[in-house]
Short mmCIF file of C-alpha atoms and ligand atoms in Angstrom, two decimals:
data_model
loop_
_atom_site.label_atom_id
_atom_site.label_comp_id
_atom_site.label_asym_id
_atom_site.label_seq_id
_atom_site.Cartn_x
_atom_site.Cartn_y
_atom_site.Cartn_z
CA UNK A 1 105.29 48.09 67.55
CA UNK A 2 105.54 47.82 63.66
CA UNK A 3 106.63 51.85 61.68
CA UNK A 4 106.91 51.45 57.86
CA UNK A 5 109.06 53.66 56.18
CA UNK A 6 107.70 53.88 52.25
CA UNK A 7 110.56 55.09 49.56
CA UNK A 8 110.74 55.18 45.90
CA UNK A 9 113.08 52.60 44.77
CA UNK A 10 113.54 53.99 40.78
CA UNK A 11 113.50 57.59 39.98
CA UNK A 12 110.47 58.65 41.51
CA UNK A 13 106.61 59.20 40.79
CA UNK A 14 106.38 55.51 41.53
CA UNK A 15 102.97 55.96 43.04
CA UNK A 16 104.41 56.83 46.69
CA UNK A 17 101.48 59.08 47.71
CA UNK A 18 98.79 56.46 46.61
CA UNK A 19 100.56 54.03 48.81
CA UNK A 20 100.76 56.38 52.22
CA UNK A 21 97.42 57.46 51.56
CA UNK A 22 96.34 53.77 51.71
CA UNK A 23 98.36 52.92 54.75
CA UNK A 24 97.71 55.99 56.33
CA UNK A 25 94.46 54.90 58.00
CA UNK A 26 96.51 52.37 59.98
CA UNK A 27 99.17 54.77 61.07
CA UNK A 28 98.88 57.00 64.08
CA UNK A 29 101.35 59.64 62.67
CA UNK A 30 103.02 60.31 58.77
CA UNK A 31 106.71 62.21 58.94
CA UNK A 32 108.36 63.41 55.80
CA UNK A 33 111.72 63.10 56.58
CA UNK A 34 113.54 64.77 53.30
CA UNK A 35 112.80 66.39 49.85
CA UNK A 36 110.80 69.70 49.70
CA UNK A 37 108.30 70.58 47.05
CA UNK A 38 109.98 69.18 44.45
CA UNK A 39 107.67 65.83 45.33
CA UNK A 40 104.64 65.56 43.68
CA UNK A 41 102.19 62.95 45.05
CA UNK A 42 98.88 62.46 43.81
CA UNK A 43 95.97 60.83 45.37
CA UNK A 44 92.77 59.86 43.87
CA UNK A 45 90.19 59.07 46.47
CA UNK A 46 86.47 58.76 45.00
CA UNK A 47 85.92 61.48 42.66
CA UNK A 48 88.37 63.89 44.34
CA UNK A 49 91.94 64.50 43.57
CA UNK A 50 94.82 65.50 45.71
CA UNK A 51 98.25 66.76 44.72
CA UNK A 52 100.50 67.72 47.38
CA UNK A 53 104.21 68.49 47.11
CA UNK A 54 105.23 69.48 50.85
CA UNK A 55 102.66 67.97 53.21
CA UNK A 56 102.63 64.33 54.24
CA UNK A 57 100.02 62.41 52.43
CA UNK A 58 98.42 61.24 55.53
CA UNK A 59 97.12 64.67 56.07
CA UNK A 60 94.18 64.20 53.78
CA UNK A 61 92.74 61.00 56.09
CA UNK A 62 93.51 63.42 58.99
CA UNK A 63 96.46 61.32 60.42
CA UNK A 64 98.63 63.15 62.67
CA UNK A 65 101.14 64.80 60.19
CA UNK A 66 104.86 65.97 60.74
CA UNK A 67 107.45 67.56 58.25
CA UNK A 68 110.72 66.31 59.96
CA UNK A 69 114.13 68.39 60.10
CA UNK A 70 115.28 66.66 56.96
CA UNK A 71 112.97 68.59 54.73
CA UNK A 72 113.74 71.91 53.10
CA UNK A 73 110.65 73.87 53.51
CA UNK A 74 109.49 76.77 51.33
CA UNK A 75 107.15 79.04 53.83
CA UNK A 76 104.67 80.69 51.07
CA UNK A 77 104.84 77.37 49.46
CA UNK A 78 103.50 75.74 52.24
CA UNK A 79 100.72 78.66 53.23
CA UNK A 80 99.72 78.12 49.55
CA UNK A 81 99.13 74.33 50.10
CA UNK A 82 97.82 74.09 52.98
CA UNK A 83 95.07 76.64 51.30
CA UNK A 84 94.17 74.89 48.51
CA UNK A 85 93.97 71.54 50.37
CA UNK A 86 91.40 73.06 52.78
CA UNK A 87 89.79 74.20 49.94
CA UNK A 88 89.06 70.65 48.98
CA UNK A 89 87.95 70.05 52.33
CA UNK A 90 90.84 68.72 54.34
CA UNK A 91 91.32 69.63 57.98
CA UNK A 92 94.90 70.87 58.65
CA UNK A 93 95.22 72.32 62.44
CA UNK A 94 97.89 72.34 65.20
CA UNK A 95 96.21 69.32 66.34
CA UNK A 96 96.90 67.12 63.17
CA UNK A 97 100.08 68.69 61.61
CA UNK A 98 103.16 69.94 63.00
CA UNK A 99 107.05 71.42 61.43
CA UNK A 100 110.30 70.55 63.28
CA UNK A 101 111.41 73.86 64.22
CA UNK A 102 114.95 72.89 62.96
CA UNK A 103 113.87 72.48 59.46
CA UNK A 104 115.65 75.01 57.21
CA UNK A 105 113.66 77.24 55.22
CA UNK A 106 114.13 77.65 51.10
CA UNK A 107 114.01 81.39 50.33
CA UNK A 108 113.47 83.28 47.02
CA UNK A 109 117.16 83.10 46.37
CA UNK A 110 117.32 79.78 46.28
CA UNK A 111 114.80 79.50 43.77
CA UNK A 112 116.94 82.24 41.91
CA UNK A 113 119.89 80.50 42.09
CA UNK A 114 118.27 76.87 41.22
CA UNK A 115 116.99 78.75 37.67
CA UNK A 116 120.35 80.87 37.09
CA UNK A 117 122.35 77.86 37.71
CA UNK A 118 120.46 75.58 35.32
CA UNK A 119 120.19 78.18 32.57
CA UNK A 120 123.88 78.47 32.77
CA UNK A 121 124.74 74.65 32.79
CA UNK A 122 124.88 73.79 29.00
CA UNK A 123 124.40 70.20 28.51
CA UNK A 124 125.27 69.92 31.91
CA UNK A 125 121.57 70.93 32.79
CA UNK A 126 120.22 68.32 35.57
CA UNK A 127 116.71 69.16 34.94
CA UNK A 128 115.87 70.11 38.27
CA UNK A 129 112.28 71.19 39.31
CA UNK A 130 113.34 74.90 40.00
CA UNK A 131 112.46 75.29 43.27
CA UNK A 132 115.31 76.38 44.72
CA UNK A 133 116.32 72.76 46.54
CA UNK A 134 119.74 72.40 45.69
CA UNK A 135 120.55 75.88 46.95
CA UNK A 136 118.66 75.08 50.08
CA UNK A 137 120.61 72.30 50.82
CA UNK A 138 123.86 73.80 50.48
CA UNK A 139 122.99 76.69 52.70
CA UNK A 140 121.98 73.88 55.41
CA UNK A 141 125.43 72.34 55.24
CA UNK A 142 126.85 75.41 54.81
CA UNK A 143 125.55 77.02 57.84
CA UNK A 144 124.06 79.64 56.56
CA UNK A 145 120.52 78.71 56.74
CA UNK A 146 117.49 80.42 58.14
CA UNK A 147 115.19 77.67 60.04
CA UNK A 148 111.91 77.68 60.94
CA UNK A 149 113.01 78.41 64.53
CA UNK A 150 114.97 81.92 63.51
CA UNK A 151 111.45 82.66 62.59
CA UNK A 152 110.82 83.48 66.18
CA UNK A 153 114.04 85.73 66.08
CA UNK A 154 113.70 87.55 63.21
CA UNK A 155 115.16 90.61 65.31
CA UNK A 156 118.19 89.14 66.01
CA UNK A 157 119.38 87.62 62.36
CA UNK A 158 121.89 90.36 61.50
CA UNK A 159 124.85 88.44 61.59
CA UNK A 160 123.08 85.26 59.75
CA UNK A 161 122.09 87.40 57.15
CA UNK A 162 125.20 88.56 56.89
CA UNK A 163 126.75 85.30 56.04
CA UNK A 164 124.33 84.22 53.91
CA UNK A 165 124.47 87.17 52.07
CA UNK A 166 128.17 87.56 51.72
CA UNK A 167 128.01 84.10 49.63
CA UNK A 168 124.80 84.87 47.84
CA UNK A 169 126.08 88.29 46.87
CA UNK A 170 129.03 86.59 45.42
CA UNK A 171 127.64 84.10 43.43
CA UNK A 172 124.59 86.67 42.05
CA UNK A 173 127.51 89.09 41.02
CA UNK A 174 128.96 86.04 39.00
CA UNK A 175 125.49 85.79 37.48
CA UNK A 176 125.13 89.63 36.76
CA UNK A 177 122.62 89.77 39.30
CA UNK A 178 121.95 92.70 41.87
CA UNK A 179 122.72 91.85 45.94
CA UNK A 180 119.90 90.11 47.76
CA UNK A 181 117.39 92.65 48.84
CA UNK A 182 118.07 91.89 52.52
CA UNK A 183 115.01 94.38 53.49
CA UNK A 184 112.54 92.76 51.59
CA UNK A 185 113.63 89.60 52.20
CA UNK A 186 113.48 90.17 55.91
CA UNK A 187 109.93 91.88 55.60
CA UNK A 188 108.88 88.83 54.01
CA UNK A 189 109.57 86.49 56.34
CA UNK A 190 107.95 88.38 59.12
CA UNK A 191 104.97 88.71 57.20
CA UNK A 192 105.06 84.67 56.90
CA UNK A 193 106.66 83.83 60.36
CA UNK A 194 103.22 83.73 62.39
CA UNK A 195 101.37 81.39 60.11
CA UNK A 196 104.55 78.87 60.08
CA UNK A 197 105.31 79.43 63.82
CA UNK A 198 101.82 78.13 64.62
CA UNK A 199 103.01 74.59 63.72
CA UNK A 200 106.56 74.96 64.64
CA UNK A 201 108.04 72.46 67.41
CA UNK A 202 110.65 70.21 68.50
CA UNK A 203 108.81 67.36 66.87
CA UNK A 204 111.75 64.54 67.69
CA UNK A 205 110.06 65.19 71.36
CA UNK A 206 106.56 64.79 70.03
CA UNK A 207 107.65 61.71 68.26
CA UNK A 208 109.29 60.04 71.19
CA UNK A 209 106.05 60.75 73.25
CA UNK A 210 104.16 58.99 70.39
CA UNK A 211 106.39 55.99 70.03
CA UNK A 212 106.28 55.95 73.61
CA UNK A 213 102.84 55.06 73.52
CA UNK A 214 103.29 52.78 71.24
CA UNK A 215 101.83 54.32 68.15
CA UNK A 216 102.37 53.44 64.42
CA UNK A 217 104.66 56.08 62.62
CA UNK A 218 104.77 56.06 58.80
CA UNK A 219 107.67 57.71 57.06
CA UNK A 220 106.78 58.87 53.27
CA UNK A 221 109.78 59.22 51.21
CA UNK A 222 110.17 61.83 48.44
CA UNK A 223 112.23 60.97 45.23
CA UNK A 224 113.51 57.67 44.48
CA UNK A 225 116.81 55.65 45.48
CA UNK A 226 118.37 56.63 41.83
CA UNK A 227 118.07 60.51 42.72
CA UNK A 228 119.56 59.77 46.34
CA UNK A 229 122.75 61.88 46.34
CA UNK A 230 124.84 59.16 46.93
CA UNK A 231 123.41 56.14 45.39
CA UNK A 232 122.10 57.43 42.70
CA UNK A 233 122.99 58.57 39.08
CA UNK A 234 125.25 61.15 40.29
CA UNK A 235 125.29 64.37 39.47
CA UNK A 236 121.68 64.11 38.03
CA UNK A 237 120.04 63.25 41.05
CA UNK A 238 118.24 65.58 43.97
CA UNK A 239 120.35 67.03 47.12
CA UNK A 240 119.04 64.96 49.88
CA UNK A 241 119.27 61.40 50.85
CA UNK A 242 116.06 59.65 49.84
CA UNK A 243 117.20 55.94 51.43
CA UNK A 244 115.30 54.88 53.97
CA UNK A 245 118.03 55.42 56.72
CA UNK A 246 117.33 59.12 56.11
CA UNK A 247 113.76 58.10 57.77
CA UNK A 248 115.91 58.47 61.39
CA UNK A 249 118.20 61.42 60.75
CA UNK A 250 115.40 63.53 58.92
CA UNK A 251 112.96 63.14 61.67
CA UNK A 252 114.86 63.07 65.10
CA UNK A 253 114.14 59.15 65.73
CA UNK A 254 116.90 56.62 65.66
CA UNK A 255 117.82 54.27 63.19
CA UNK A 256 115.45 51.23 65.15
CA UNK A 257 112.63 52.98 64.33
CA UNK A 258 112.27 52.87 60.50
CA UNK A 259 110.63 49.21 60.63
CA UNK A 260 109.21 47.61 57.37
CA UNK A 261 110.93 49.35 54.51
CA UNK A 262 108.38 49.48 51.83
CA UNK A 263 109.94 50.03 48.48
CA UNK A 264 107.85 51.78 45.95
CA UNK A 265 108.36 50.36 42.34
CA UNK A 266 106.10 51.01 39.40
CA UNK A 267 105.96 47.89 36.97
CA UNK A 268 108.03 49.48 34.21
CA UNK A 269 110.51 52.80 34.67
CA UNK A 270 110.05 56.60 34.02
CA UNK A 271 112.41 59.36 34.75
CA UNK A 272 111.48 63.63 34.82
CA UNK A 273 114.74 65.67 33.89
CA UNK A 274 118.13 64.72 32.67
CA UNK A 275 120.23 61.81 33.38
CA UNK A 276 121.44 58.35 32.28
CA UNK A 277 118.25 55.69 31.72
CA UNK A 278 119.53 52.56 30.93
CA UNK A 279 115.99 50.98 29.34
CA UNK A 280 114.44 54.14 28.02
CA UNK A 281 112.21 53.58 24.94
CA UNK A 282 112.31 56.87 22.72
CA UNK A 283 109.46 54.55 20.19
CA UNK A 284 106.07 54.15 19.90
CA UNK A 285 106.14 51.71 23.24
CA UNK A 286 107.62 54.38 25.57
CA UNK A 287 105.09 56.48 24.17
CA UNK A 288 102.51 54.45 24.85
CA UNK A 289 103.81 53.30 28.16
CA UNK A 290 103.56 57.49 28.75
CA UNK A 291 99.80 57.94 27.61
CA UNK A 292 98.52 54.88 29.69
CA UNK A 293 100.44 55.60 32.52
CA UNK A 294 99.85 59.31 32.10
CA UNK A 295 103.09 60.13 32.94
CA UNK A 296 103.28 64.11 33.18
CA UNK A 297 104.96 65.70 36.19
CA UNK A 298 103.18 66.79 38.59
CA UNK A 299 105.44 69.33 39.69
CA UNK A 300 106.38 70.82 36.21
CA UNK A 301 104.21 69.19 34.12
CA UNK A 302 107.19 67.93 32.43
CA UNK A 303 106.45 64.54 30.18
CA UNK A 304 108.23 61.53 32.03
CA UNK A 305 110.94 59.59 30.18
CA UNK A 306 109.42 55.62 29.99
CA UNK A 307 110.82 52.54 29.42
CA UNK A 308 110.98 49.29 30.43
CA UNK A 309 111.13 47.58 33.93
CA UNK A 310 114.89 47.91 35.14
CA UNK A 311 115.50 44.50 37.40
CA UNK A 312 119.32 45.40 37.81
CA UNK A 313 118.72 49.30 39.49
CA UNK A 314 115.39 48.04 41.63
CA UNK A 315 117.63 44.91 42.81
CA UNK A 316 120.41 47.69 43.74
CA UNK A 317 118.13 50.12 45.30
CA UNK A 318 116.55 47.17 47.43
CA UNK A 319 119.96 46.71 48.83
CA UNK A 320 121.34 49.87 49.54
CA UNK A 321 118.02 50.75 50.91
CA UNK A 322 117.06 47.57 52.98
CA UNK A 323 113.93 47.03 51.43
CA UNK A 324 111.84 44.42 53.00
CA UNK A 325 109.11 44.16 50.77
CA UNK A 326 108.02 46.37 47.68
CA UNK A 327 104.85 47.46 46.18
CA UNK A 328 104.45 47.14 42.86
CA UNK A 329 102.06 49.98 41.34
CA UNK A 330 100.90 50.74 38.05
CA UNK A 331 100.56 47.15 36.86
CA UNK A 332 97.29 47.86 34.66
CA UNK A 333 99.57 50.42 32.84
CA UNK A 334 101.08 46.81 30.97
CA UNK A 335 97.67 45.50 30.12
CA UNK A 336 97.27 44.53 26.36
CA UNK A 337 100.69 44.36 25.30
CA UNK A 338 101.86 41.43 23.61
CA UNK A 339 105.44 41.27 24.78
CA UNK A 340 106.71 42.55 28.13
CA UNK A 341 110.55 43.08 28.90
CA UNK A 342 112.27 43.10 31.38
CA UNK A 343 116.04 44.16 31.88
CA UNK A 344 117.84 41.58 33.59
CA UNK A 345 121.49 42.94 33.17
CA UNK A 346 124.03 44.81 31.53
CA UNK A 347 126.47 44.86 29.02
CA UNK A 348 129.02 47.28 28.90
CA UNK A 349 132.51 47.17 26.96
CA UNK A 350 131.80 43.49 26.23
CA UNK A 351 131.47 42.63 29.91
CA UNK A 352 128.09 41.66 31.49
CA UNK A 353 127.39 43.71 34.58
CA UNK A 354 124.74 42.92 37.31
CA UNK A 355 124.65 46.37 38.82
CA UNK A 356 124.61 50.00 37.75
CA UNK A 357 128.14 51.13 37.62
CA UNK A 358 128.96 54.98 39.67
CA UNK A 359 130.63 56.63 36.59
CA UNK A 360 127.90 58.86 34.79
CA UNK A 361 129.51 57.86 31.53
CA UNK A 362 129.45 54.29 31.95
CA UNK A 363 125.58 54.36 32.90
CA UNK A 364 124.98 56.26 30.15
CA UNK A 365 126.62 53.52 28.05
CA UNK A 366 125.26 50.37 29.51
CA UNK A 367 122.91 48.23 27.31
CA UNK A 368 120.09 46.50 28.72
CA UNK A 369 119.78 42.72 28.47
CA UNK A 370 116.66 41.98 27.94
CA UNK A 371 114.24 39.03 28.67
CA UNK A 372 110.84 38.81 26.90
CA UNK A 373 107.61 37.58 28.61
CA UNK A 374 104.28 37.28 26.91
CA UNK A 375 102.00 39.90 28.24
CA UNK A 376 98.31 39.70 29.24
CA UNK A 377 95.37 40.59 27.20
CA UNK A 378 92.99 40.58 30.26
CA UNK A 379 92.38 43.47 32.77
CA UNK A 380 93.97 44.12 35.93
CA UNK A 381 92.89 47.59 36.31
CA UNK A 382 91.06 48.05 39.64
CA UNK A 383 91.88 44.32 40.65
CA UNK A 384 91.55 44.22 44.73
CA UNK A 385 92.75 40.80 45.13
CA UNK A 386 95.64 38.39 43.58
CA UNK A 387 92.65 35.99 42.17
CA UNK A 388 91.39 38.86 40.22
CA UNK A 389 94.97 38.88 38.17
CA UNK A 390 95.16 36.93 34.90
CA UNK A 391 98.11 34.27 35.24
CA UNK A 392 100.52 35.88 33.03
CA UNK A 393 100.35 38.94 35.45
CA UNK A 394 100.87 36.88 38.10
CA UNK A 395 104.02 35.50 36.81
CA UNK A 396 105.24 38.54 35.72
CA UNK A 397 105.14 39.83 39.47
CA UNK A 398 106.62 36.75 40.33
CA UNK A 399 109.38 37.10 37.96
CA UNK A 400 110.29 40.66 39.02
CA UNK A 401 110.49 39.46 42.93
CA UNK A 402 112.57 37.20 41.95
CA UNK A 403 115.06 39.18 39.81
CA UNK A 404 114.87 41.89 42.39
CA UNK A 405 115.45 39.20 45.68
CA UNK A 406 112.68 41.01 47.66
CA UNK A 407 109.20 39.58 48.01
CA UNK A 408 106.19 42.00 46.95
CA UNK A 409 103.84 42.86 49.99
CA UNK A 410 101.62 45.21 47.48
CA UNK A 411 100.41 45.31 44.26
CA UNK A 412 98.23 48.87 43.20
CA UNK A 413 96.57 48.28 39.86
CA UNK A 414 94.56 51.83 39.10
CA UNK A 415 95.16 55.22 41.06
CA UNK A 416 92.14 54.79 43.23
CA UNK A 417 92.88 54.36 46.83
CA UNK A 418 91.00 50.91 47.40
CA UNK A 419 92.42 49.61 44.11
CA UNK A 420 95.07 47.30 46.06
CA UNK A 421 95.99 43.79 46.46
CA UNK A 422 97.58 43.08 49.91
CA UNK A 423 99.82 39.87 49.75
CA UNK A 424 101.47 40.78 53.09
CA UNK A 425 100.72 43.50 55.40
CA UNK A 426 103.78 45.92 56.29
CA UNK A 427 102.55 47.09 59.75
CA UNK A 428 102.22 43.23 61.25
CA UNK A 429 104.63 43.04 63.72
P1 GDP B 501 104.69 59.47 43.79
O1 GDP B 501 105.46 60.34 43.71
O2 GDP B 501 106.01 58.25 44.06
O3 GDP B 501 103.64 59.98 44.83
O4 GDP B 501 104.01 59.45 42.47
P2 GDP B 501 103.22 60.36 41.64
O5 GDP B 501 101.73 60.72 42.34
O6 GDP B 501 103.68 61.64 41.00
O7 GDP B 501 102.89 59.44 40.30
C1 GDP B 501 102.10 58.66 40.29
C2 GDP B 501 101.01 58.59 39.38
O8 GDP B 501 100.14 57.63 39.29
C3 GDP B 501 100.00 59.34 39.99
O9 GDP B 501 99.02 59.94 39.10
C4 GDP B 501 99.20 58.62 40.80
O10 GDP B 501 97.38 58.80 40.65
C5 GDP B 501 99.03 57.17 39.52
N1 GDP B 501 98.67 55.92 40.15
C6 GDP B 501 99.28 55.17 41.63
N2 GDP B 501 99.18 54.24 41.49
C7 GDP B 501 98.56 53.81 40.15
C8 GDP B 501 98.23 52.56 39.38
O11 GDP B 501 98.40 51.18 40.38
N3 GDP B 501 97.76 52.13 38.20
C9 GDP B 501 97.71 53.16 37.81
N4 GDP B 501 97.24 53.13 36.33
N5 GDP B 501 97.77 54.81 38.36
C10 GDP B 501 98.41 54.87 39.13
P1 IMO B 502 108.68 62.24 43.98
O1 IMO B 502 108.38 62.56 45.61
C1 IMO B 502 110.51 62.49 39.84
C2 IMO B 502 114.04 65.11 39.55
C3 IMO B 502 114.10 66.36 39.09
C4 IMO B 502 115.42 66.29 38.31
C5 IMO B 502 115.97 66.23 39.77
C6 IMO B 502 116.69 67.20 40.51
O2 IMO B 502 107.31 63.09 43.54
O3 IMO B 502 109.02 60.99 43.31
P2 IMO B 502 115.00 68.87 42.41
O4 IMO B 502 114.54 70.24 42.23
O5 IMO B 502 115.28 68.18 43.10
O6 IMO B 502 116.89 69.46 42.43
O7 IMO B 502 115.85 68.57 41.04
O8 IMO B 502 115.22 65.57 40.53
N1 IMO B 502 113.09 65.16 40.94
C7 IMO B 502 111.88 64.18 41.09
N2 IMO B 502 111.55 63.55 40.05
N3 IMO B 502 109.51 62.39 41.19
C8 IMO B 502 110.07 63.31 42.15
O9 IMO B 502 109.83 63.82 43.63
C9 IMO B 502 111.43 64.48 41.96
N4 IMO B 502 111.84 65.00 42.94
C10 IMO B 502 112.95 65.72 42.01
O10 IMO B 502 113.05 65.93 38.06
O11 IMO B 502 115.69 65.48 37.40
MG1 MG B 503 105.75 62.31 42.00
#
C-alpha cells in the first residue's frame, strides 16, 4: 500500500504544512519523525488559520496523528499547542493522537543553553529558533536525555539526573550561570507528566498494526534538506536529519515504508537565520518576493531572506533524499514579474560547479549563474487545474522539473487548502 513521505527540499518553510493537510484527508495516519517545535507550519482552511509547530498537520483533519521517536518534545509546549488548537475547535484525544514513549524531552535547561550559546557565538551565531532543539538532540546522543517513558518513573530518576546535571552544570558554570535547579526540574516534570503520559505508547507497535491493516501512512518532515545536519549548509543547520530516510528511523518502521517521497519546493527560495544563500537578493526584488509571499517566520516572526529559485540546491536535495516527485508551492507569488531568473549552476574560483560544495566558505563564495525566463502578467493565484495556468507559468514549471531532474506532482497556488493542482497522485500505487 502506498505511503507518502513529505520533506522540505530547501531551507524550510516551503509549504509542507499546507500540502500535508491537503493529503491528510486521504491518509490513515500522519507521523512527525524529526525536529521539534522549531517547525512552524501554517494551514489555511476557509477562514481558519492553524499554526502548528509540534503536532502533525494531520490533526486538523482529525486523522490519526503520531509524534515519532525521532522528534524532540517540549512537554509544556505540547500542552500549550494542544490547548490552542482545541480553542479553534480541533478535536485531540487518545484515539487520534499518540506520542512515542521513547521520545527525548526538551527541558528548560536546553532552551537556556541554546540562548547562552547563541549570545556568546559572535559572528558564528547560527540564528536558531532558541527553542532548545540542538542541546536536546545533543543530550539524546550523549545518552543523558530524559525521555517520555521516564515521566512514569520520576521517583527513580536520580542516577539519570546525576548524569544530566553533571554535564549541564559544567557548561552553565562556563557561562557564569547557577547549577541546574534539580528540585524545580523534578517538580515541573511531575506536574506535566500525567498530561503527556495519557498519549504515550510504543508507537512503532501502533504503526505496525496500521500498516498490517493496509492503511496509508503520511510522514511529515520538518525543516528542509539544506538544514539537514549531514547534507545541509553545516554548521548553519538544525540538529536533526531532515532527509526522507529519517522517516523510517524516526518512527520505528523500516525504510521500505517511506513510499513516494514528495519534496516540497517553493517557486523561489527563502531562508531564516544565518548561513550561505547563493541566490539571496538584498534588493527591491528580494523585498518584493518577501512582501508578496508574506515571508515572516511562524515561530520567531523573523523576516525571511528571499532570492530566486536555485535549481542546483533543489537538484541536490532531490538526489540525497530520493525524491520521487515535487510539490511546487507559491507559484502565485511570482505573478506580475517581467523577468524571472533561475540559478542553473555556480561559479567558484573560475570553475563551473553543478553542485553545492561542502565547505561553508565555498558555499558562501559561489556565484550563481542565471538563466532568464519571461514572467507572466496574468494571475495564477487560486488556480486548481493545469489549464488555469498561463503559458509562461507552465513553461517555468516545466523548466524547473527539467533542471532538477525530478517530475512535478503538485502545484500550489495559494495558502488555501483546495488551491492545489494535482498532476500525479502521490498516494496512487
Ligand atoms: P512549512 O514550514 O513548510 O509548513 O511552511 P510555512 O507554513 O512556514 O510557510 C509557508 C507559508 O506560505 C504559509 O504561510 C502558507 O500558508 C503559505 N503558502 C503555502 N502554499 C502557498 C502557495 O501556494 N501560495 C501562497 N501565496 N502561499 C502559500
Ligand atoms: P519548518 O518546519 C525554516 C532554522 C533556524 C536556524 C537553524 C537552526 O517550518 O520548515 P534550530 O532552532 O533548529 O536549532 O535552528 O534552522 N530552522 C528553520 N528554518 N523553517 C523551519 O522549520 C526551521 N526550523 C529550524 O532558523 O537557521
Ligand atoms: Mg515553517
